[in-house]
PDB file of C-alpha atoms in Angstrom:
ATOM      1  CA  MET A 134      96.585 110.663 159.567  1.00  0.00           C
ATOM      2  CA  GLU A 135      94.108 111.574 156.884  1.00  0.00           C
ATOM      3  CA  THR A 136      91.112 109.384 156.498  1.00  0.00           C
ATOM      4  CA  ASN A 137      89.444 109.462 152.925  1.00  0.00           C
ATOM      5  CA  ILE A 138      86.018 108.049 152.552  1.00  0.00           C
ATOM      6  CA  LEU A 139      84.227 107.540 149.113  1.00  0.00           C
ATOM      7  CA  ILE A 140      80.483 108.527 148.836  1.00  0.00           C
ATOM      8  CA  VAL A 141      78.758 107.481 145.416  1.00  0.00           C
ATOM      9  CA  ASP A 142      74.852 108.765 145.521  1.00  0.00           C
ATOM     10  CA  ASP A 143      73.175 110.671 142.830  1.00  0.00           C
ATOM     11  CA  GLU A 144      70.685 112.190 145.136  1.00  0.00           C
ATOM     12  CA  ALA A 145      72.513 115.164 145.560  1.00  0.00           C
ATOM     13  CA  ALA A 146      70.661 116.289 148.934  1.00  0.00           C
ATOM     14  CA  ILE A 147      71.530 112.901 150.633  1.00  0.00           C
ATOM     15  CA  ALA A 148      75.228 113.179 149.558  1.00  0.00           C
ATOM     16  CA  ASP A 149      75.599 116.598 150.506  1.00  0.00           C
ATOM     17  CA  LEU A 150      74.226 115.721 153.935  1.00  0.00           C
ATOM     18  CA  VAL A 151      76.265 113.086 154.663  1.00  0.00           C
ATOM     19  CA  GLU A 152      79.190 115.030 153.317  1.00  0.00           C
ATOM     20  CA  VAL A 153      78.842 117.593 155.973  1.00  0.00           C
ATOM     21  CA  TYR A 154      78.628 115.236 158.845  1.00  0.00           C
ATOM     22  CA  LEU A 155      81.498 113.449 157.974  1.00  0.00           C
ATOM     23  CA  LYS A 156      83.655 116.524 157.233  1.00  0.00           C
ATOM     24  CA  ASN A 157      82.200 117.708 160.731  1.00  0.00           C
ATOM     25  CA  GLU A 158      83.920 114.344 161.945  1.00  0.00           C
ATOM     26  CA  GLY A 159      87.247 115.218 160.433  1.00  0.00           C
ATOM     27  CA  TYR A 160      87.137 112.775 157.641  1.00  0.00           C
ATOM     28  CA  THR A 161      88.008 113.858 153.954  1.00  0.00           C
ATOM     29  CA  VAL A 162      85.539 113.090 151.432  1.00  0.00           C
ATOM     30  CA  HIS A 163      85.435 112.262 147.847  1.00  0.00           C
ATOM     31  CA  LYS A 164      81.979 112.709 146.653  1.00  0.00           C
ATOM     32  CA  PHE A 165      80.841 111.497 143.090  1.00  0.00           C
ATOM     33  CA  GLY A 166      77.207 110.996 141.122  1.00  0.00           C
ATOM     34  CA  ARG A 167      78.137 108.317 139.124  1.00  0.00           C
ATOM     35  CA  ALA A 168      80.014 104.869 139.276  1.00  0.00           C
ATOM     36  CA  GLY A 169      82.619 105.769 136.577  1.00  0.00           C
ATOM     37  CA  ASP A 170      83.946 108.678 138.564  1.00  0.00           C
ATOM     38  CA  ALA A 171      83.879 106.821 141.535  1.00  0.00           C
ATOM     39  CA  LEU A 172      86.004 104.136 139.861  1.00  0.00           C
ATOM     40  CA  ALA A 173      88.850 106.540 138.567  1.00  0.00           C
ATOM     41  CA  CYS A 174      88.772 108.105 142.194  1.00  0.00           C
ATOM     42  CA  VAL A 175      89.369 104.493 143.745  1.00  0.00           C
ATOM     43  CA  ALA A 176      92.234 103.966 141.173  1.00  0.00           C
ATOM     44  CA  SER A 177      93.873 107.153 142.215  1.00  0.00           C
ATOM     45  CA  THR A 178      93.309 107.791 145.548  1.00  0.00           C
ATOM     46  CA  PRO A 179      94.082 105.724 148.942  1.00  0.00           C
ATOM     47  CA  LEU A 180      90.488 105.268 150.477  1.00  0.00           C
ATOM     48  CA  ASP A 181      89.795 103.987 153.703  1.00  0.00           C
ATOM     49  CA  LEU A 182      86.023 103.215 153.050  1.00  0.00           C
ATOM     50  CA  ALA A 183      83.262 103.650 150.694  1.00  0.00           C
ATOM     51  CA  ILE A 184      79.463 104.441 151.168  1.00  0.00           C
ATOM     52  CA  LEU A 185      77.709 103.495 147.776  1.00  0.00           C
ATOM     53  CA  ASP A 186      74.258 104.073 146.776  1.00  0.00           C
ATOM     54  CA  VAL A 187      72.630 100.926 144.890  1.00  0.00           C
ATOM     55  CA  MET A 188      70.562 103.275 142.335  1.00  0.00           C
ATOM     56  CA  LEU A 189      73.162 104.938 140.145  1.00  0.00           C
ATOM     57  CA  PRO A 190      72.664 106.174 136.622  1.00  0.00           C
ATOM     58  CA  ASP A 191      75.553 104.516 134.850  1.00  0.00           C
ATOM     59  CA  MET A 192      75.928 101.268 137.063  1.00  0.00           C
ATOM     60  CA  ASP A 193      74.159  99.843 139.631  1.00  0.00           C
ATOM     61  CA  GLY A 194      76.069  99.864 143.212  1.00  0.00           C
ATOM     62  CA  PHE A 195      76.288  96.089 143.458  1.00  0.00           C
ATOM     63  CA  THR A 196      78.292  96.009 140.345  1.00  0.00           C
ATOM     64  CA  LEU A 197      80.466  98.915 141.725  1.00  0.00           C
ATOM     65  CA  CYS A 198      81.001  97.093 144.987  1.00  0.00           C
ATOM     66  CA  GLN A 199      81.913  93.789 142.975  1.00  0.00           C
ATOM     67  CA  LYS A 200      84.624  96.084 140.875  1.00  0.00           C
ATOM     68  CA  ILE A 201      86.275  97.494 143.922  1.00  0.00           C
ATOM     69  CA  ARG A 202      86.588  94.170 145.505  1.00  0.00           C
ATOM     70  CA  GLU A 203      88.100  92.994 142.755  1.00  0.00           C
ATOM     71  CA  ALA A 204      91.469  94.880 144.116  1.00  0.00           C
ATOM     72  CA  HIS A 205      90.326  96.522 147.417  1.00  0.00           C
ATOM     73  CA  LEU A 206      89.300  95.472 151.042  1.00  0.00           C
ATOM     74  CA  PHE A 207      88.527  98.764 152.567  1.00  0.00           C
ATOM     75  CA  PRO A 208      85.039  98.474 154.104  1.00  0.00           C
ATOM     76  CA  ILE A 209      82.248  99.264 151.698  1.00  0.00           C
ATOM     77  CA  LEU A 210      78.644 100.523 153.489  1.00  0.00           C
ATOM     78  CA  MET A 211      75.616 100.035 150.948  1.00  0.00           C
ATOM     79  CA  LEU A 212      72.746 102.553 150.598  1.00  0.00           C
ATOM     80  CA  THR A 213      69.510 101.583 149.352  1.00  0.00           C
ATOM     81  CA  ALA A 214      65.930 103.087 149.288  1.00  0.00           C
ATOM     82  CA  ARG A 215      64.698  98.851 148.860  1.00  0.00           C
ATOM     83  CA  VAL A 216      63.960  96.694 151.723  1.00  0.00           C
ATOM     84  CA  GLU A 217      63.739  93.427 150.106  1.00  0.00           C
ATOM     85  CA  ASP A 218      65.838  90.877 151.652  1.00  0.00           C
ATOM     86  CA  MET A 219      67.202  89.755 148.412  1.00  0.00           C
ATOM     87  CA  ASP A 220      68.944  93.217 147.825  1.00  0.00           C
ATOM     88  CA  LYS A 221      70.803  92.837 151.252  1.00  0.00           C
ATOM     89  CA  ILE A 222      71.696  89.012 150.531  1.00  0.00           C
ATOM     90  CA  MET A 223      73.004  90.595 147.007  1.00  0.00           C
ATOM     91  CA  GLY A 224      74.922  93.408 148.378  1.00  0.00           C
ATOM     92  CA  LEU A 225      76.578  91.601 151.394  1.00  0.00           C
ATOM     93  CA  THR A 226      77.455  88.462 149.303  1.00  0.00           C
ATOM     94  CA  LEU A 227      79.191  90.746 146.605  1.00  0.00           C
ATOM     95  CA  GLY A 228      81.617  92.201 149.103  1.00  0.00           C
ATOM     96  CA  ALA A 229      79.660  94.879 151.074  1.00  0.00           C
ATOM     97  CA  ASP A 230      80.619  94.790 154.878  1.00  0.00           C
ATOM     98  CA  ASP A 231      77.582  96.978 156.025  1.00  0.00           C
ATOM     99  CA  TYR A 232      73.884  97.976 154.639  1.00  0.00           C
ATOM    100  CA  LEU A 233      71.832 100.705 155.768  1.00  0.00           C
ATOM    101  CA  THR A 234      68.157 101.426 154.404  1.00  0.00           C
ATOM    102  CA  LYS A 235      66.756 104.895 153.548  1.00  0.00           C
ATOM    103  CA  PRO A 236      66.044 106.882 155.064  1.00  0.00           C
ATOM    104  CA  PHE A 237      68.272 106.538 157.935  1.00  0.00           C
ATOM    105  CA  SER A 238      69.713 108.427 160.803  1.00  0.00           C
ATOM    106  CA  VAL A 239      72.932 110.478 160.533  1.00  0.00           C
ATOM    107  CA  ASP A 240      73.742 109.297 164.124  1.00  0.00           C
ATOM    108  CA  GLU A 241      73.486 105.465 162.782  1.00  0.00           C
ATOM    109  CA  LEU A 242      75.126 106.341 159.742  1.00  0.00           C
ATOM    110  CA  LEU A 243      78.179 107.932 161.547  1.00  0.00           C
ATOM    111  CA  ALA A 244      78.368 105.192 164.271  1.00  0.00           C
ATOM    112  CA  ARG A 245      78.773 102.431 161.322  1.00  0.00           C
ATOM    113  CA  VAL A 246      81.119 104.492 159.632  1.00  0.00           C
ATOM    114  CA  ARG A 247      83.367 104.840 162.926  1.00  0.00           C
ATOM    115  CA  ALA A 248      82.887 101.164 163.477  1.00  0.00           C
ATOM    116  CA  ASN A 249      83.945  99.775 160.320  1.00  0.00           C
ATOM    117  CA  LEU A 250      86.917 102.058 160.341  1.00  0.00           C
ATOM    118  CA  ARG A 251      87.804 100.932 163.842  1.00  0.00           C
ATOM    119  CA  ARG A 252      87.483  97.220 162.880  1.00  0.00           C
ATOM    120  CA  SER A 253      89.595  97.847 159.444  1.00  0.00           C
ATOM    121  CA  SER A 254      92.120  99.600 161.662  1.00  0.00           C
ATOM    122  CA  MET A 255      92.184  96.764 164.144  1.00  0.00           C
ATOM    123  CA  ALA A 256      92.616  93.969 161.493  1.00  0.00           C
ATOM    124  CA  SER A 257      95.478  95.798 159.959  1.00  0.00           C
ATOM    125  CA  ASN A 258      97.439  96.104 163.144  1.00  0.00           C
ATOM    126  CA  GLU A 259      96.795  92.725 164.493  1.00  0.00           C
ATOM    127  CA  SER A 260     100.038  90.651 165.325  1.00  0.00           C
ATOM    128  CA  THR A 261     101.163  88.408 162.284  1.00  0.00           C
ATOM    129  CA  GLU A 262     102.959  85.906 164.363  1.00  0.00           C
ATOM    130  CA  ALA A 263     102.223  82.387 162.848  1.00  0.00           C
ATOM    131  CA  SER A 264      98.913  80.750 163.838  1.00  0.00           C
ATOM    132  CA  THR A 265      96.417  78.395 162.355  1.00  0.00           C
ATOM    133  CA  PHE A 266      92.865  76.849 163.147  1.00  0.00           C
ATOM    134  CA  ASP A 267      91.839  73.682 161.847  1.00  0.00           C
ATOM    135  CA  ASN A 268      88.451  71.878 162.427  1.00  0.00           C
ATOM    136  CA  GLY A 269      87.520  69.073 160.265  1.00  0.00           C
ATOM    137  CA  PRO A 270      88.057  70.229 156.293  1.00  0.00           C
ATOM    138  CA  LEU A 271      88.212  73.863 157.490  1.00  0.00           C
ATOM    139  CA  HIS A 272      91.669  75.650 157.712  1.00  0.00           C
ATOM    140  CA  ILE A 273      92.413  79.087 158.988  1.00  0.00           C
ATOM    141  CA  ASP A 274      95.676  80.834 158.646  1.00  0.00           C
ATOM    142  CA  TYR A 275      95.413  83.934 161.021  1.00  0.00           C
ATOM    143  CA  ALA A 276      98.864  85.148 160.017  1.00  0.00           C
ATOM    144  CA  ALA A 277      98.012  85.058 156.134  1.00  0.00           C
ATOM    145  CA  GLY A 278      94.160  85.965 156.236  1.00  0.00           C
ATOM    146  CA  TYR A 279      92.814  83.314 154.505  1.00  0.00           C
ATOM    147  CA  ALA A 280      90.973  80.319 155.025  1.00  0.00           C
ATOM    148  CA  THR A 281      90.614  76.928 153.057  1.00  0.00           C
ATOM    149  CA  LYS A 282      88.017  74.096 152.671  1.00  0.00           C
ATOM    150  CA  ASP A 283      89.546  70.478 151.641  1.00  0.00           C
ATOM    151  CA  GLY A 284      92.671  72.440 150.722  1.00  0.00           C
ATOM    152  CA  ARG A 285      91.208  75.072 148.506  1.00  0.00           C
ATOM    153  CA  GLU A 286      90.996  78.806 149.406  1.00  0.00           C
ATOM    154  CA  LEU A 287      87.650  79.990 150.237  1.00  0.00           C
ATOM    155  CA  SER A 288      86.195  83.031 148.528  1.00  0.00           C
ATOM    156  CA  LEU A 289      85.251  85.083 151.468  1.00  0.00           C
ATOM    157  CA  THR A 290      84.267  88.616 151.882  1.00  0.00           C
ATOM    158  CA  PRO A 291      86.021  90.784 154.558  1.00  0.00           C
ATOM    159  CA  THR A 292      82.959  90.454 156.738  1.00  0.00           C
ATOM    160  CA  GLU A 293      82.799  86.664 156.271  1.00  0.00           C
ATOM    161  CA  TYR A 294      86.227  86.270 157.299  1.00  0.00           C
ATOM    162  CA  LYS A 295      86.045  88.223 160.414  1.00  0.00           C
ATOM    163  CA  LEU A 296      82.890  86.497 161.503  1.00  0.00           C
ATOM    164  CA  LEU A 297      84.659  83.198 160.722  1.00  0.00           C
ATOM    165  CA  VAL A 298      87.604  84.117 162.783  1.00  0.00           C
ATOM    166  CA  LEU A 299      85.668  85.362 165.480  1.00  0.00           C
ATOM    167  CA  LEU A 300      83.648  81.885 165.889  1.00  0.00           C
ATOM    168  CA  ALA A 301      87.262  80.297 165.535  1.00  0.00           C
ATOM    169  CA  LYS A 302      89.094  81.887 168.021  1.00  0.00           C
ATOM    170  CA  ASN A 303      85.878  81.282 170.381  1.00  0.00           C
ATOM    171  CA  VAL A 304      85.573  77.584 169.163  1.00  0.00           C
ATOM    172  CA  ASP A 305      82.722  75.481 171.436  1.00  0.00           C
ATOM    173  CA  LYS A 306      81.550  78.955 172.997  1.00  0.00           C
ATOM    174  CA  VAL A 307      78.126  80.122 172.267  1.00  0.00           C
ATOM    175  CA  LEU A 308      78.523  83.745 171.239  1.00  0.00           C
ATOM    176  CA  THR A 309      75.548  86.247 171.544  1.00  0.00           C
ATOM    177  CA  HIS A 310      73.968  87.804 169.001  1.00  0.00           C
ATOM    178  CA  THR A 311      74.790  90.969 170.593  1.00  0.00           C
ATOM    179  CA  PHE A 312      78.282  90.111 171.222  1.00  0.00           C
ATOM    180  CA  ILE A 313      78.922  89.058 167.554  1.00  0.00           C
ATOM    181  CA  THR A 314      77.407  92.347 166.069  1.00  0.00           C
ATOM    182  CA  ARG A 315      79.295  94.537 168.277  1.00  0.00           C
ATOM    183  CA  GLU A 316      82.699  92.793 167.627  1.00  0.00           C
ATOM    184  CA  ILE A 317      81.940  92.980 163.746  1.00  0.00           C
ATOM    185  CA  TRP A 318      80.420  96.276 163.432  1.00  0.00           C
ATOM    186  CA  GLY A 319      80.919  97.876 166.906  1.00  0.00           C
ATOM    187  CA  THR A 320      77.071  98.361 167.373  1.00  0.00           C
ATOM    188  CA  SER A 321      74.147  96.598 168.036  1.00  0.00           C
ATOM    189  CA  TRP A 322      71.016  97.927 165.758  1.00  0.00           C
ATOM    190  CA  ASP A 323      68.422  95.831 164.688  1.00  0.00           C
ATOM    191  CA  SER A 324      69.594  96.092 161.303  1.00  0.00           C
ATOM    192  CA  ASP A 325      73.047  94.298 162.661  1.00  0.00           C
ATOM    193  CA  LEU A 326      71.397  91.456 163.570  1.00  0.00           C
ATOM    194  CA  ALA A 327      69.416  90.935 160.200  1.00  0.00           C
ATOM    195  CA  SER A 328      72.880  91.627 158.384  1.00  0.00           C
ATOM    196  CA  LEU A 329      74.185  89.119 160.826  1.00  0.00           C
ATOM    197  CA  ARG A 330      71.694  86.198 159.677  1.00  0.00           C
ATOM    198  CA  VAL A 331      72.663  87.136 156.054  1.00  0.00           C
ATOM    199  CA  PHE A 332      76.212  86.718 156.786  1.00  0.00           C
ATOM    200  CA  MET A 333      75.880  83.470 158.407  1.00  0.00           C
ATOM    201  CA  ARG A 334      73.719  82.127 156.021  1.00  0.00           C
ATOM    202  CA  THR A 335      76.243  82.906 153.088  1.00  0.00           C
ATOM    203  CA  LEU A 336      79.229  81.726 155.216  1.00  0.00           C
ATOM    204  CA  ARG A 337      77.677  78.262 155.862  1.00  0.00           C
ATOM    205  CA  LYS A 338      76.851  77.905 152.196  1.00  0.00           C
ATOM    206  CA  LYS A 339      80.896  78.162 151.596  1.00  0.00           C
ATOM    207  CA  ILE A 340      82.401  75.950 154.551  1.00  0.00           C
ATOM    208  CA  GLU A 341      79.528  73.603 155.421  1.00  0.00           C
ATOM    209  CA  ALA A 342      79.084  70.244 153.630  1.00  0.00           C
ATOM    210  CA  ASP A 343      75.054  70.632 153.885  1.00  0.00           C
ATOM    211  CA  PRO A 344      74.419  74.299 154.806  1.00  0.00           C
ATOM    212  CA  SER A 345      70.824  73.367 155.222  1.00  0.00           C
ATOM    213  CA  HIS A 346      71.835  70.904 158.055  1.00  0.00           C
ATOM    214  CA  PRO A 347      74.967  72.751 159.290  1.00  0.00           C
ATOM    215  CA  LYS A 348      77.436  70.741 161.669  1.00  0.00           C
ATOM    216  CA  MET A 349      80.295  73.323 162.197  1.00  0.00           C
ATOM    217  CA  ILE A 350      78.313  76.770 163.145  1.00  0.00           C
ATOM    218  CA  GLN A 351      75.447  75.980 165.309  1.00  0.00           C
ATOM    219  CA  THR A 352      72.239  78.197 165.956  1.00  0.00           C
ATOM    220  CA  HIS A 353      71.356  78.687 169.383  1.00  0.00           C
ATOM    221  CA  MET A 354      67.830  79.866 168.894  1.00  0.00           C
ATOM    222  CA  GLY A 355      67.221  83.625 170.558  1.00  0.00           C
ATOM    223  CA  VAL A 356      70.711  83.361 172.016  1.00  0.00           C
ATOM    224  CA  GLY A 357      73.617  83.457 169.069  1.00  0.00           C
ATOM    225  CA  TYR A 358      75.738  80.846 167.340  1.00  0.00           C
ATOM    226  CA  ARG A 359      78.717  78.479 168.273  1.00  0.00           C
ATOM    227  CA  MET A 360      81.446  77.101 166.334  1.00  0.00           C
ATOM    228  CA  GLN A 361      81.436  73.405 166.953  1.00  0.00           C
ATOM    229  CA  ARG A 362      84.692  71.218 166.707  1.00  0.00           C
ATOM    230  CA  LEU A 363      84.210  68.151 164.323  1.00  0.00           C
TER     231      LEU A 363
END
């Protein structure tokens, strides 16, 4: 089956290089230098993954990511030349699944593309048998694919939801950083651990009564995280 990948980057040299390597992997590539053209492609083409640059001439990549997330759940990988943590937090909060800072190695990019596609495929093929999880005010409906807190549906990004489900299905168990990053992204790069910290921070803000003193998701310093039953 054809795998369609969107590339949006106005730096032609980078976009062309990424296109060549993705095509060598057998992917069908849709490449654009402007967000407007990319949105037209999103509306007309069944995509499996998007790679978005943050700096675009007509719209920043964060806004583009947010617009795509309004109607689509395929994985989004953000590319940026800026290393500030706020950039990362903004991108992941708006719905990105992964993040790479330029310059990046092609091997790492391809590894992340494969991992995100694999995770997306596994999620779509999971059993839909009725199954739920409850922990204090938190309720997860695995079959329906959503979570609520105090009866109100949580607005979770795809990766936040995957992370929450992973913790819930291993409740009261300490999951190592390496285990979590490999389960979520399929890799365990240093940048995966940095992204994990960001996702954990945003997830806690959505499910904890007091995110600065979390009770549900416990940190085990230097080891990993654990979902604790309330």
